[in-house]
Amino acid sequence: MRAMPAGSVDLVVTSPPYNLKNSTGNGMKDGRGGKWERAALKNGYSHHADCMPHQDYVAWQRECLAEMMRLIPEDGAIFYNHKWRVQNALLQDRSDIVAGFPVRQIIIWKRKGGINFNPGYFLPTYEVIYLIAKPKFRLAPKAGGEGDVWEIMQETRNKHPAPFPVALIDRIIGSTNAQTILDPFMGSGTTAISALNFGRDFVGIDVSPDYCRDAELRIAQHKEALRLN
């Protein structure tokens, strides 16, 4: 992102790694299994350990958000998807990451379905999307009627360990007039797929060459499907 000019994208839509491998109480950390026994995320990302000391993780994410803010204009916005969790009996609501940034609204993404692998936990079914907006950002006409709880099925046919569902990103991008959309944690390329659905431009960044290759293939296939339709 540091190589990109200020104000060069209209919108950022992203979901960073959640630092799940530093969990204090379940099998995600040490492979014991628990509620993550059958989750693809248990195997981790291809080029990111997802196990930073918490304060280092917070500092890294705040640095990323600062760069995203630099890249959007005065009518730009960031949709930053994250997950709250309980660690050492305390809620990590990510306020330490977003403090000081212009958080305008919190949207709840309620996932339909899912499987609970641990009898000690209720099935986790929601994530949080922070709408971080500069002063002149406005939604597209009539988009504000969507409400702030979005019930959308999670992605189940994508081999990436933590994919966005296209329908979720369609809801976001379709709610804006943004022309150029950035995802600095691109993963399997879902933000690009959604941008194509609306005829928008996109920029994707990912540290993993594997995910970049998968995203490029997926984008090419989607472009061909759109052309045939």
mmCIF file with all atom_site columns, C-alpha atoms in Angstrom:
data_model
loop_
_atom_site.group_PDB
_atom_site.id
_atom_site.type_symbol
_atom_site.label_atom_id
_atom_site.label_alt_id
_atom_site.label_comp_id
_atom_site.label_asym_id
_atom_site.label_entity_id
_atom_site.label_seq_id
_atom_site.pdbx_PDB_ins_code
_atom_site.Cartn_x
_atom_site.Cartn_y
_atom_site.Cartn_z
_atom_site.occupancy
_atom_site.B_iso_or_equiv
_atom_site.pdbx_formal_charge
_atom_site.auth_seq_id
_atom_site.auth_comp_id
_atom_site.auth_asym_id
_atom_site.auth_atom_id
_atom_site.pdbx_PDB_model_num
ATOM 1   C CA . MET A 1 1   ? 0.000   0.000   0.000   1.00 0.00 ? 1   MET A CA 1
ATOM 2   C CA . ARG A 1 2   ? 2.894   2.375   0.704   1.00 0.00 ? 2   ARG A CA 1
ATOM 3   C CA . ALA A 1 3   ? 3.735   2.392   -3.014  1.00 0.00 ? 3   ALA A CA 1
ATOM 4   C CA . MET A 1 4   ? 0.255   3.604   -3.978  1.00 0.00 ? 4   MET A CA 1
ATOM 5   C CA . PRO A 1 5   ? -0.568  7.329   -4.346  1.00 0.00 ? 5   PRO A CA 1
ATOM 6   C CA . ALA A 1 6   ? -2.785  9.011   -1.759  1.00 0.00 ? 6   ALA A CA 1
ATOM 7   C CA . GLY A 1 7   ? -6.444  9.122   -2.745  1.00 0.00 ? 7   GLY A CA 1
ATOM 8   C CA . SER A 1 8   ? -5.994  6.502   -5.472  1.00 0.00 ? 8   SER A CA 1
ATOM 9   C CA . VAL A 1 9   ? -8.898  4.209   -4.490  1.00 0.00 ? 9   VAL A CA 1
ATOM 10  C CA . ASP A 1 10  ? -12.500 5.044   -3.627  1.00 0.00 ? 10  ASP A CA 1
ATOM 11  C CA . LEU A 1 11  ? -13.256 2.185   -1.288  1.00 0.00 ? 11  LEU A CA 1
ATOM 12  C CA . VAL A 1 12  ? -11.444 -0.477  0.748   1.00 0.00 ? 12  VAL A CA 1
ATOM 13  C CA . VAL A 1 13  ? -13.156 -3.786  1.491   1.00 0.00 ? 13  VAL A CA 1
ATOM 14  C CA . THR A 1 14  ? -11.093 -6.240  3.466   1.00 0.00 ? 14  THR A CA 1
ATOM 15  C CA . SER A 1 15  ? -10.825 -8.809  6.199   1.00 0.00 ? 15  SER A CA 1
ATOM 16  C CA . PRO A 1 16  ? -7.363  -9.326  7.715   1.00 0.00 ? 16  PRO A CA 1
ATOM 17  C CA . PRO A 1 17  ? -6.124  -12.512 9.362   1.00 0.00 ? 17  PRO A CA 1
ATOM 18  C CA . TYR A 1 18  ? -7.630  -12.627 12.870  1.00 0.00 ? 18  TYR A CA 1
ATOM 19  C CA . ASN A 1 19  ? -4.460  -13.729 14.696  1.00 0.00 ? 19  ASN A CA 1
ATOM 20  C CA . LEU A 1 20  ? -6.288  -16.912 15.594  1.00 0.00 ? 20  LEU A CA 1
ATOM 21  C CA . LYS A 1 21  ? -3.219  -19.009 16.289  1.00 0.00 ? 21  LYS A CA 1
ATOM 22  C CA . ASN A 1 22  ? -2.464  -17.086 19.472  1.00 0.00 ? 22  ASN A CA 1
ATOM 23  C CA . SER A 1 23  ? -5.785  -18.193 20.951  1.00 0.00 ? 23  SER A CA 1
ATOM 24  C CA . THR A 1 24  ? -5.656  -18.846 24.686  1.00 0.00 ? 24  THR A CA 1
ATOM 25  C CA . GLY A 1 25  ? -8.138  -21.619 24.999  1.00 0.00 ? 25  GLY A CA 1
ATOM 26  C CA . ASN A 1 26  ? -8.788  -23.891 22.071  1.00 0.00 ? 26  ASN A CA 1
ATOM 27  C CA . GLY A 1 27  ? -7.284  -26.216 19.535  1.00 0.00 ? 27  GLY A CA 1
ATOM 28  C CA . MET A 1 28  ? -6.640  -23.549 16.933  1.00 0.00 ? 28  MET A CA 1
ATOM 29  C CA . LYS A 1 29  ? -3.387  -22.758 18.710  1.00 0.00 ? 29  LYS A CA 1
ATOM 30  C CA . ASP A 1 30  ? -1.832  -26.146 19.237  1.00 0.00 ? 30  ASP A CA 1
ATOM 31  C CA . GLY A 1 31  ? -3.695  -28.558 17.024  1.00 0.00 ? 31  GLY A CA 1
ATOM 32  C CA . ARG A 1 32  ? -5.645  -30.257 19.805  1.00 0.00 ? 32  ARG A CA 1
ATOM 33  C CA . GLY A 1 33  ? -8.738  -29.763 17.754  1.00 0.00 ? 33  GLY A CA 1
ATOM 34  C CA . GLY A 1 34  ? -11.629 -28.633 19.909  1.00 0.00 ? 34  GLY A CA 1
ATOM 35  C CA . LYS A 1 35  ? -14.160 -26.525 18.077  1.00 0.00 ? 35  LYS A CA 1
ATOM 36  C CA . TRP A 1 36  ? -11.678 -26.046 15.207  1.00 0.00 ? 36  TRP A CA 1
ATOM 37  C CA . GLU A 1 37  ? -10.999 -29.734 14.645  1.00 0.00 ? 37  GLU A CA 1
ATOM 38  C CA . ARG A 1 38  ? -12.637 -29.823 11.224  1.00 0.00 ? 38  ARG A CA 1
ATOM 39  C CA . ALA A 1 39  ? -12.108 -26.207 10.241  1.00 0.00 ? 39  ALA A CA 1
ATOM 40  C CA . ALA A 1 40  ? -9.839  -25.474 7.275   1.00 0.00 ? 40  ALA A CA 1
ATOM 41  C CA . LEU A 1 41  ? -8.381  -22.565 9.238   1.00 0.00 ? 41  LEU A CA 1
ATOM 42  C CA . LYS A 1 42  ? -6.771  -25.082 11.609  1.00 0.00 ? 42  LYS A CA 1
ATOM 43  C CA . ASN A 1 43  ? -4.154  -25.652 8.900   1.00 0.00 ? 43  ASN A CA 1
ATOM 44  C CA . GLY A 1 44  ? -3.464  -21.929 8.739   1.00 0.00 ? 44  GLY A CA 1
ATOM 45  C CA . TYR A 1 45  ? -2.562  -19.613 5.862   1.00 0.00 ? 45  TYR A CA 1
ATOM 46  C CA . SER A 1 46  ? 0.047   -20.515 3.275   1.00 0.00 ? 46  SER A CA 1
ATOM 47  C CA . HIS A 1 47  ? 2.459   -17.634 3.992   1.00 0.00 ? 47  HIS A CA 1
ATOM 48  C CA . HIS A 1 48  ? 1.321   -16.108 7.289   1.00 0.00 ? 48  HIS A CA 1
ATOM 49  C CA . ALA A 1 49  ? 1.607   -17.763 10.714  1.00 0.00 ? 49  ALA A CA 1
ATOM 50  C CA . ASP A 1 50  ? -1.335  -15.786 12.196  1.00 0.00 ? 50  ASP A CA 1
ATOM 51  C CA . CYS A 1 51  ? 0.270   -15.980 15.624  1.00 0.00 ? 51  CYS A CA 1
ATOM 52  C CA . MET A 1 52  ? 1.606   -12.580 16.656  1.00 0.00 ? 52  MET A CA 1
ATOM 53  C CA . PRO A 1 53  ? 1.815   -11.221 20.213  1.00 0.00 ? 53  PRO A CA 1
ATOM 54  C CA . HIS A 1 54  ? -1.452  -9.352  20.652  1.00 0.00 ? 54  HIS A CA 1
ATOM 55  C CA . GLN A 1 55  ? 0.072   -5.878  20.957  1.00 0.00 ? 55  GLN A CA 1
ATOM 56  C CA . ASP A 1 56  ? 2.200   -6.473  17.843  1.00 0.00 ? 56  ASP A CA 1
ATOM 57  C CA . TYR A 1 57  ? -0.911  -7.591  15.973  1.00 0.00 ? 57  TYR A CA 1
ATOM 58  C CA . VAL A 1 58  ? -2.819  -4.485  17.063  1.00 0.00 ? 58  VAL A CA 1
ATOM 59  C CA . ALA A 1 59  ? 0.062   -2.223  15.992  1.00 0.00 ? 59  ALA A CA 1
ATOM 60  C CA . TRP A 1 60  ? 0.258   -3.959  12.607  1.00 0.00 ? 60  TRP A CA 1
ATOM 61  C CA . GLN A 1 61  ? -3.458  -3.613  11.968  1.00 0.00 ? 61  GLN A CA 1
ATOM 62  C CA . ARG A 1 62  ? -3.489  0.041   13.008  1.00 0.00 ? 62  ARG A CA 1
ATOM 63  C CA . GLU A 1 63  ? -0.613  0.672   10.598  1.00 0.00 ? 63  GLU A CA 1
ATOM 64  C CA . CYS A 1 64  ? -2.608  -1.046  7.840   1.00 0.00 ? 64  CYS A CA 1
ATOM 65  C CA . LEU A 1 65  ? -5.705  1.030   8.606   1.00 0.00 ? 65  LEU A CA 1
ATOM 66  C CA . ALA A 1 66  ? -3.654  4.235   8.542   1.00 0.00 ? 66  ALA A CA 1
ATOM 67  C CA . GLU A 1 67  ? -2.429  3.342   5.056   1.00 0.00 ? 67  GLU A CA 1
ATOM 68  C CA . MET A 1 68  ? -5.977  2.542   3.924   1.00 0.00 ? 68  MET A CA 1
ATOM 69  C CA . MET A 1 69  ? -7.119  5.943   5.212   1.00 0.00 ? 69  MET A CA 1
ATOM 70  C CA . ARG A 1 70  ? -4.333  7.619   3.233   1.00 0.00 ? 70  ARG A CA 1
ATOM 71  C CA . LEU A 1 71  ? -5.452  5.873   0.040   1.00 0.00 ? 71  LEU A CA 1
ATOM 72  C CA . ILE A 1 72  ? -9.109  6.924   0.121   1.00 0.00 ? 72  ILE A CA 1
ATOM 73  C CA . PRO A 1 73  ? -10.370 10.437  -0.749  1.00 0.00 ? 73  PRO A CA 1
ATOM 74  C CA . GLU A 1 74  ? -12.610 12.636  1.401   1.00 0.00 ? 74  GLU A CA 1
ATOM 75  C CA . ASP A 1 75  ? -15.683 10.756  0.133   1.00 0.00 ? 75  ASP A CA 1
ATOM 76  C CA . GLY A 1 76  ? -14.084 7.318   0.579   1.00 0.00 ? 76  GLY A CA 1
ATOM 77  C CA . ALA A 1 77  ? -14.683 4.563   3.111   1.00 0.00 ? 77  ALA A CA 1
ATOM 78  C CA . ILE A 1 78  ? -13.287 1.328   4.511   1.00 0.00 ? 78  ILE A CA 1
ATOM 79  C CA . PHE A 1 79  ? -15.360 -1.763  5.255   1.00 0.00 ? 79  PHE A CA 1
ATOM 80  C CA . TYR A 1 80  ? -13.156 -3.646  7.748   1.00 0.00 ? 80  TYR A CA 1
ATOM 81  C CA . ASN A 1 81  ? -14.395 -7.116  8.647   1.00 0.00 ? 81  ASN A CA 1
ATOM 82  C CA . HIS A 1 82  ? -13.201 -8.654  11.902  1.00 0.00 ? 82  HIS A CA 1
ATOM 83  C CA . LYS A 1 83  ? -14.298 -11.010 14.638  1.00 0.00 ? 83  LYS A CA 1
ATOM 84  C CA . TRP A 1 84  ? -14.791 -10.426 18.322  1.00 0.00 ? 84  TRP A CA 1
ATOM 85  C CA . ARG A 1 85  ? -13.628 -13.148 20.691  1.00 0.00 ? 85  ARG A CA 1
ATOM 86  C CA . VAL A 1 86  ? -13.080 -13.872 24.357  1.00 0.00 ? 86  VAL A CA 1
ATOM 87  C CA . GLN A 1 87  ? -9.469  -14.300 25.482  1.00 0.00 ? 87  GLN A CA 1
ATOM 88  C CA . ASN A 1 88  ? -8.440  -14.953 29.074  1.00 0.00 ? 88  ASN A CA 1
ATOM 89  C CA . ALA A 1 89  ? -12.064 -14.272 30.090  1.00 0.00 ? 89  ALA A CA 1
ATOM 90  C CA . LEU A 1 90  ? -11.996 -10.800 28.517  1.00 0.00 ? 90  LEU A CA 1
ATOM 91  C CA . LEU A 1 91  ? -13.733 -9.613  25.355  1.00 0.00 ? 91  LEU A CA 1
ATOM 92  C CA . GLN A 1 92  ? -11.472 -8.620  22.480  1.00 0.00 ? 92  GLN A CA 1
ATOM 93  C CA . ASP A 1 93  ? -13.869 -6.315  20.640  1.00 0.00 ? 93  ASP A CA 1
ATOM 94  C CA . ARG A 1 94  ? -11.086 -4.874  18.480  1.00 0.00 ? 94  ARG A CA 1
ATOM 95  C CA . SER A 1 95  ? -11.570 -1.399  19.918  1.00 0.00 ? 95  SER A CA 1
ATOM 96  C CA . ASP A 1 96  ? -7.811  -1.282  20.431  1.00 0.00 ? 96  ASP A CA 1
ATOM 97  C CA . ILE A 1 97  ? -7.399  -1.607  16.644  1.00 0.00 ? 97  ILE A CA 1
ATOM 98  C CA . VAL A 1 98  ? -10.002 0.908   15.477  1.00 0.00 ? 98  VAL A CA 1
ATOM 99  C CA . ALA A 1 99  ? -9.594  3.508   18.259  1.00 0.00 ? 99  ALA A CA 1
ATOM 100 C CA . GLY A 1 100 ? -9.050  6.962   16.769  1.00 0.00 ? 100 GLY A CA 1
ATOM 101 C CA . PHE A 1 101 ? -10.268 6.015   13.304  1.00 0.00 ? 101 PHE A CA 1
ATOM 102 C CA . PRO A 1 102 ? -13.613 7.501   12.146  1.00 0.00 ? 102 PRO A CA 1
ATOM 103 C CA . VAL A 1 103 ? -15.828 4.469   12.771  1.00 0.00 ? 103 VAL A CA 1
ATOM 104 C CA . ARG A 1 104 ? -19.258 5.505   11.527  1.00 0.00 ? 104 ARG A CA 1
ATOM 105 C CA . GLN A 1 105 ? -21.214 2.299   11.997  1.00 0.00 ? 105 GLN A CA 1
ATOM 106 C CA . ILE A 1 106 ? -20.893 -1.350  12.998  1.00 0.00 ? 106 ILE A CA 1
ATOM 107 C CA . ILE A 1 107 ? -22.599 -3.929  10.793  1.00 0.00 ? 107 ILE A CA 1
ATOM 108 C CA . ILE A 1 108 ? -23.235 -7.448  12.024  1.00 0.00 ? 108 ILE A CA 1
ATOM 109 C CA . TRP A 1 109 ? -22.696 -10.188 9.479   1.00 0.00 ? 109 TRP A CA 1
ATOM 110 C CA . LYS A 1 110 ? -24.878 -13.061 10.688  1.00 0.00 ? 110 LYS A CA 1
ATOM 111 C CA . ARG A 1 111 ? -23.751 -16.229 8.991   1.00 0.00 ? 111 ARG A CA 1
ATOM 112 C CA . LYS A 1 112 ? -26.442 -18.712 8.068   1.00 0.00 ? 112 LYS A CA 1
ATOM 113 C CA . GLY A 1 113 ? -25.704 -22.245 9.209   1.00 0.00 ? 113 GLY A CA 1
ATOM 114 C CA . GLY A 1 114 ? -22.390 -23.660 10.387  1.00 0.00 ? 114 GLY A CA 1
ATOM 115 C CA . ILE A 1 115 ? -21.199 -26.538 12.533  1.00 0.00 ? 115 ILE A CA 1
ATOM 116 C CA . ASN A 1 116 ? -20.334 -26.465 16.210  1.00 0.00 ? 116 ASN A CA 1
ATOM 117 C CA . PHE A 1 117 ? -17.431 -28.766 17.116  1.00 0.00 ? 117 PHE A CA 1
ATOM 118 C CA . ASN A 1 118 ? -17.313 -28.140 20.853  1.00 0.00 ? 118 ASN A CA 1
ATOM 119 C CA . PRO A 1 119 ? -20.114 -28.939 23.337  1.00 0.00 ? 119 PRO A CA 1
ATOM 120 C CA . GLY A 1 120 ? -18.884 -26.137 25.587  1.00 0.00 ? 120 GLY A CA 1
ATOM 121 C CA . TYR A 1 121 ? -19.642 -23.397 23.093  1.00 0.00 ? 121 TYR A CA 1
ATOM 122 C CA . PHE A 1 122 ? -22.759 -22.103 21.375  1.00 0.00 ? 122 PHE A CA 1
ATOM 123 C CA . LEU A 1 123 ? -22.382 -22.066 17.619  1.00 0.00 ? 123 LEU A CA 1
ATOM 124 C CA . PRO A 1 124 ? -20.561 -18.840 16.636  1.00 0.00 ? 124 PRO A CA 1
ATOM 125 C CA . THR A 1 125 ? -22.640 -17.200 13.907  1.00 0.00 ? 125 THR A CA 1
ATOM 126 C CA . TYR A 1 126 ? -21.589 -13.592 13.553  1.00 0.00 ? 126 TYR A CA 1
ATOM 127 C CA . GLU A 1 127 ? -18.722 -11.341 12.544  1.00 0.00 ? 127 GLU A CA 1
ATOM 128 C CA . VAL A 1 128 ? -18.416 -7.562  12.650  1.00 0.00 ? 128 VAL A CA 1
ATOM 129 C CA . ILE A 1 129 ? -17.883 -5.118  9.801   1.00 0.00 ? 129 ILE A CA 1
ATOM 130 C CA . TYR A 1 130 ? -16.629 -1.671  10.785  1.00 0.00 ? 130 TYR A CA 1
ATOM 131 C CA . LEU A 1 131 ? -17.671 1.075   8.402   1.00 0.00 ? 131 LEU A CA 1
ATOM 132 C CA . ILE A 1 132 ? -14.823 3.569   8.719   1.00 0.00 ? 132 ILE A CA 1
ATOM 133 C CA . ALA A 1 133 ? -15.683 6.596   6.632   1.00 0.00 ? 133 ALA A CA 1
ATOM 134 C CA . LYS A 1 134 ? -14.307 9.991   5.740   1.00 0.00 ? 134 LYS A CA 1
ATOM 135 C CA . PRO A 1 135 ? -16.685 12.956  6.154   1.00 0.00 ? 135 PRO A CA 1
ATOM 136 C CA . LYS A 1 136 ? -18.099 13.152  2.619   1.00 0.00 ? 136 LYS A CA 1
ATOM 137 C CA . PHE A 1 137 ? -18.796 9.430   2.190   1.00 0.00 ? 137 PHE A CA 1
ATOM 138 C CA . ARG A 1 138 ? -22.403 8.627   1.310   1.00 0.00 ? 138 ARG A CA 1
ATOM 139 C CA . LEU A 1 139 ? -24.145 5.387   0.468   1.00 0.00 ? 139 LEU A CA 1
ATOM 140 C CA . ALA A 1 140 ? -25.694 4.837   -2.945  1.00 0.00 ? 140 ALA A CA 1
ATOM 141 C CA . PRO A 1 141 ? -29.351 5.934   -3.231  1.00 0.00 ? 141 PRO A CA 1
ATOM 142 C CA . LYS A 1 142 ? -31.728 3.615   -1.314  1.00 0.00 ? 142 LYS A CA 1
ATOM 143 C CA . ALA A 1 143 ? -28.859 1.481   0.071   1.00 0.00 ? 143 ALA A CA 1
ATOM 144 C CA . GLY A 1 144 ? -29.467 2.714   3.600   1.00 0.00 ? 144 GLY A CA 1
ATOM 145 C CA . GLY A 1 145 ? -32.636 0.648   3.838   1.00 0.00 ? 145 GLY A CA 1
ATOM 146 C CA . GLU A 1 146 ? -30.642 -2.579  4.205   1.00 0.00 ? 146 GLU A CA 1
ATOM 147 C CA . GLY A 1 147 ? -30.373 -2.360  7.983   1.00 0.00 ? 147 GLY A CA 1
ATOM 148 C CA . ASP A 1 148 ? -27.249 -3.142  9.974   1.00 0.00 ? 148 ASP A CA 1
ATOM 149 C CA . VAL A 1 149 ? -27.645 -6.914  10.487  1.00 0.00 ? 149 VAL A CA 1
ATOM 150 C CA . TRP A 1 150 ? -26.905 -8.861  7.323   1.00 0.00 ? 150 TRP A CA 1
ATOM 151 C CA . GLU A 1 151 ? -27.809 -12.538 7.257   1.00 0.00 ? 151 GLU A CA 1
ATOM 152 C CA . ILE A 1 152 ? -25.732 -14.103 4.488   1.00 0.00 ? 152 ILE A CA 1
ATOM 153 C CA . MET A 1 153 ? -24.589 -17.703 4.074   1.00 0.00 ? 153 MET A CA 1
ATOM 154 C CA . GLN A 1 154 ? -20.885 -18.279 4.595   1.00 0.00 ? 154 GLN A CA 1
ATOM 155 C CA . GLU A 1 155 ? -18.762 -19.499 1.686   1.00 0.00 ? 155 GLU A CA 1
ATOM 156 C CA . THR A 1 156 ? -18.469 -23.296 1.543   1.00 0.00 ? 156 THR A CA 1
ATOM 157 C CA . ARG A 1 157 ? -17.023 -24.029 -1.915  1.00 0.00 ? 157 ARG A CA 1
ATOM 158 C CA . ASN A 1 158 ? -13.792 -22.063 -1.753  1.00 0.00 ? 158 ASN A CA 1
ATOM 159 C CA . LYS A 1 159 ? -10.534 -23.806 -0.747  1.00 0.00 ? 159 LYS A CA 1
ATOM 160 C CA . HIS A 1 160 ? -9.114  -20.646 0.874   1.00 0.00 ? 160 HIS A CA 1
ATOM 161 C CA . PRO A 1 161 ? -9.171  -21.139 4.676   1.00 0.00 ? 161 PRO A CA 1
ATOM 162 C CA . ALA A 1 162 ? -11.223 -17.976 5.344   1.00 0.00 ? 162 ALA A CA 1
ATOM 163 C CA . PRO A 1 163 ? -13.085 -16.851 2.216   1.00 0.00 ? 163 PRO A CA 1
ATOM 164 C CA . PHE A 1 164 ? -15.633 -14.053 2.001   1.00 0.00 ? 164 PHE A CA 1
ATOM 165 C CA . PRO A 1 165 ? -18.975 -15.025 0.480   1.00 0.00 ? 165 PRO A CA 1
ATOM 166 C CA . VAL A 1 166 ? -19.488 -13.095 -2.761  1.00 0.00 ? 166 VAL A CA 1
ATOM 167 C CA . ALA A 1 167 ? -22.982 -12.116 -1.612  1.00 0.00 ? 167 ALA A CA 1
ATOM 168 C CA . LEU A 1 168 ? -21.507 -10.255 1.370   1.00 0.00 ? 168 LEU A CA 1
ATOM 169 C CA . ILE A 1 169 ? -19.149 -8.192  -0.758  1.00 0.00 ? 169 ILE A CA 1
ATOM 170 C CA . ASP A 1 170 ? -21.887 -7.636  -3.346  1.00 0.00 ? 170 ASP A CA 1
ATOM 171 C CA . ARG A 1 171 ? -23.955 -6.083  -0.543  1.00 0.00 ? 171 ARG A CA 1
ATOM 172 C CA . ILE A 1 172 ? -21.089 -3.737  0.338   1.00 0.00 ? 172 ILE A CA 1
ATOM 173 C CA . ILE A 1 173 ? -19.975 -2.696  -3.130  1.00 0.00 ? 173 ILE A CA 1
ATOM 174 C CA . GLY A 1 174 ? -23.547 -2.444  -4.394  1.00 0.00 ? 174 GLY A CA 1
ATOM 175 C CA . SER A 1 175 ? -24.258 -0.033  -1.540  1.00 0.00 ? 175 SER A CA 1
ATOM 176 C CA . THR A 1 176 ? -21.677 2.447   -2.800  1.00 0.00 ? 176 THR A CA 1
ATOM 177 C CA . ASN A 1 177 ? -20.838 4.424   -5.904  1.00 0.00 ? 177 ASN A CA 1
ATOM 178 C CA . ALA A 1 178 ? -17.146 3.590   -5.602  1.00 0.00 ? 178 ALA A CA 1
ATOM 179 C CA . GLN A 1 179 ? -15.354 2.975   -8.892  1.00 0.00 ? 179 GLN A CA 1
ATOM 180 C CA . THR A 1 180 ? -12.009 1.615   -7.673  1.00 0.00 ? 180 THR A CA 1
ATOM 181 C CA . ILE A 1 181 ? -11.967 -0.871  -4.796  1.00 0.00 ? 181 ILE A CA 1
ATOM 182 C CA . LEU A 1 182 ? -8.927  -2.109  -2.900  1.00 0.00 ? 182 LEU A CA 1
ATOM 183 C CA . ASP A 1 183 ? -8.576  -5.290  -0.861  1.00 0.00 ? 183 ASP A CA 1
ATOM 184 C CA . PRO A 1 184 ? -5.130  -5.376  0.808   1.00 0.00 ? 184 PRO A CA 1
ATOM 185 C CA . PHE A 1 185 ? -5.801  -8.907  2.132   1.00 0.00 ? 185 PHE A CA 1
ATOM 186 C CA . MET A 1 186 ? -7.121  -10.250 -1.161  1.00 0.00 ? 186 MET A CA 1
ATOM 187 C CA . GLY A 1 187 ? -7.062  -13.981 -0.412  1.00 0.00 ? 187 GLY A CA 1
ATOM 188 C CA . SER A 1 188 ? -8.983  -15.877 -3.074  1.00 0.00 ? 188 SER A CA 1
ATOM 189 C CA . GLY A 1 189 ? -10.081 -12.699 -4.867  1.00 0.00 ? 189 GLY A CA 1
ATOM 190 C CA . THR A 1 190 ? -13.694 -12.376 -3.758  1.00 0.00 ? 190 THR A CA 1
ATOM 191 C CA . THR A 1 191 ? -13.574 -8.573  -3.633  1.00 0.00 ? 191 THR A CA 1
ATOM 192 C CA . ALA A 1 192 ? -12.386 -8.550  -7.255  1.00 0.00 ? 192 ALA A CA 1
ATOM 193 C CA . ILE A 1 193 ? -15.155 -10.959 -8.265  1.00 0.00 ? 193 ILE A CA 1
ATOM 194 C CA . SER A 1 194 ? -17.721 -8.669  -6.685  1.00 0.00 ? 194 SER A CA 1
ATOM 195 C CA . ALA A 1 195 ? -16.179 -5.556  -8.261  1.00 0.00 ? 195 ALA A CA 1
ATOM 196 C CA . LEU A 1 196 ? -16.502 -7.217  -11.662 1.00 0.00 ? 196 LEU A CA 1
ATOM 197 C CA . ASN A 1 197 ? -20.159 -7.952  -10.927 1.00 0.00 ? 197 ASN A CA 1
ATOM 198 C CA . PHE A 1 198 ? -20.787 -4.217  -10.690 1.00 0.00 ? 198 PHE A CA 1
ATOM 199 C CA . GLY A 1 199 ? -18.443 -3.120  -13.478 1.00 0.00 ? 199 GLY A CA 1
ATOM 200 C CA . ARG A 1 200 ? -16.026 -1.542  -11.015 1.00 0.00 ? 200 ARG A CA 1
ATOM 201 C CA . ASP A 1 201 ? -12.206 -1.550  -11.002 1.00 0.00 ? 201 ASP A CA 1
ATOM 202 C CA . PHE A 1 202 ? -10.220 -3.351  -8.330  1.00 0.00 ? 202 PHE A CA 1
ATOM 203 C CA . VAL A 1 203 ? -6.775  -3.616  -6.773  1.00 0.00 ? 203 VAL A CA 1
ATOM 204 C CA . GLY A 1 204 ? -5.823  -6.728  -4.816  1.00 0.00 ? 204 GLY A CA 1
ATOM 205 C CA . ILE A 1 205 ? -2.819  -7.370  -2.571  1.00 0.00 ? 205 ILE A CA 1
ATOM 206 C CA . ASP A 1 206 ? -1.806  -10.577 -0.820  1.00 0.00 ? 206 ASP A CA 1
ATOM 207 C CA . VAL A 1 207 ? 1.440   -11.831 0.693   1.00 0.00 ? 207 VAL A CA 1
ATOM 208 C CA . SER A 1 208 ? 0.824   -15.373 -0.534  1.00 0.00 ? 208 SER A CA 1
ATOM 209 C CA . PRO A 1 209 ? 1.865   -16.240 -4.102  1.00 0.00 ? 209 PRO A CA 1
ATOM 210 C CA . ASP A 1 210 ? -0.428  -19.262 -3.851  1.00 0.00 ? 210 ASP A CA 1
ATOM 211 C CA . TYR A 1 211 ? -3.495  -17.137 -3.117  1.00 0.00 ? 211 TYR A CA 1
ATOM 212 C CA . CYS A 1 212 ? -2.521  -14.605 -5.804  1.00 0.00 ? 212 CYS A CA 1
ATOM 213 C CA . ARG A 1 213 ? -2.315  -17.405 -8.347  1.00 0.00 ? 213 ARG A CA 1
ATOM 214 C CA . ASP A 1 214 ? -5.665  -18.829 -7.230  1.00 0.00 ? 214 ASP A CA 1
ATOM 215 C CA . ALA A 1 215 ? -7.260  -15.381 -7.344  1.00 0.00 ? 215 ALA A CA 1
ATOM 216 C CA . GLU A 1 216 ? -5.931  -14.660 -10.831 1.00 0.00 ? 216 GLU A CA 1
ATOM 217 C CA . LEU A 1 217 ? -7.376  -17.931 -12.103 1.00 0.00 ? 217 LEU A CA 1
ATOM 218 C CA . ARG A 1 218 ? -10.705 -17.313 -10.399 1.00 0.00 ? 218 ARG A CA 1
ATOM 219 C CA . ILE A 1 219 ? -10.917 -13.763 -11.770 1.00 0.00 ? 219 ILE A CA 1
ATOM 220 C CA . ALA A 1 220 ? -10.124 -14.946 -15.306 1.00 0.00 ? 220 ALA A CA 1
ATOM 221 C CA . GLN A 1 221 ? -12.829 -17.620 -15.073 1.00 0.00 ? 221 GLN A CA 1
ATOM 222 C CA . HIS A 1 222 ? -15.342 -15.103 -13.740 1.00 0.00 ? 222 HIS A CA 1
ATOM 223 C CA . LYS A 1 223 ? -14.568 -12.622 -16.507 1.00 0.00 ? 223 LYS A CA 1
ATOM 224 C CA . GLU A 1 224 ? -15.202 -15.369 -19.053 1.00 0.00 ? 224 GLU A CA 1
ATOM 225 C CA . ALA A 1 225 ? -18.474 -16.341 -17.358 1.00 0.00 ? 225 ALA A CA 1
ATOM 226 C CA . LEU A 1 226 ? -19.628 -12.710 -17.393 1.00 0.00 ? 226 LEU A CA 1
ATOM 227 C CA . ARG A 1 227 ? -18.659 -12.404 -21.063 1.00 0.00 ? 227 ARG A CA 1
ATOM 228 C CA . LEU A 1 228 ? -20.713 -15.497 -21.994 1.00 0.00 ? 228 LEU A CA 1
ATOM 229 C CA . ASN A 1 229 ? -23.714 -14.240 -20.046 1.00 0.00 ? 229 ASN A CA 1
#
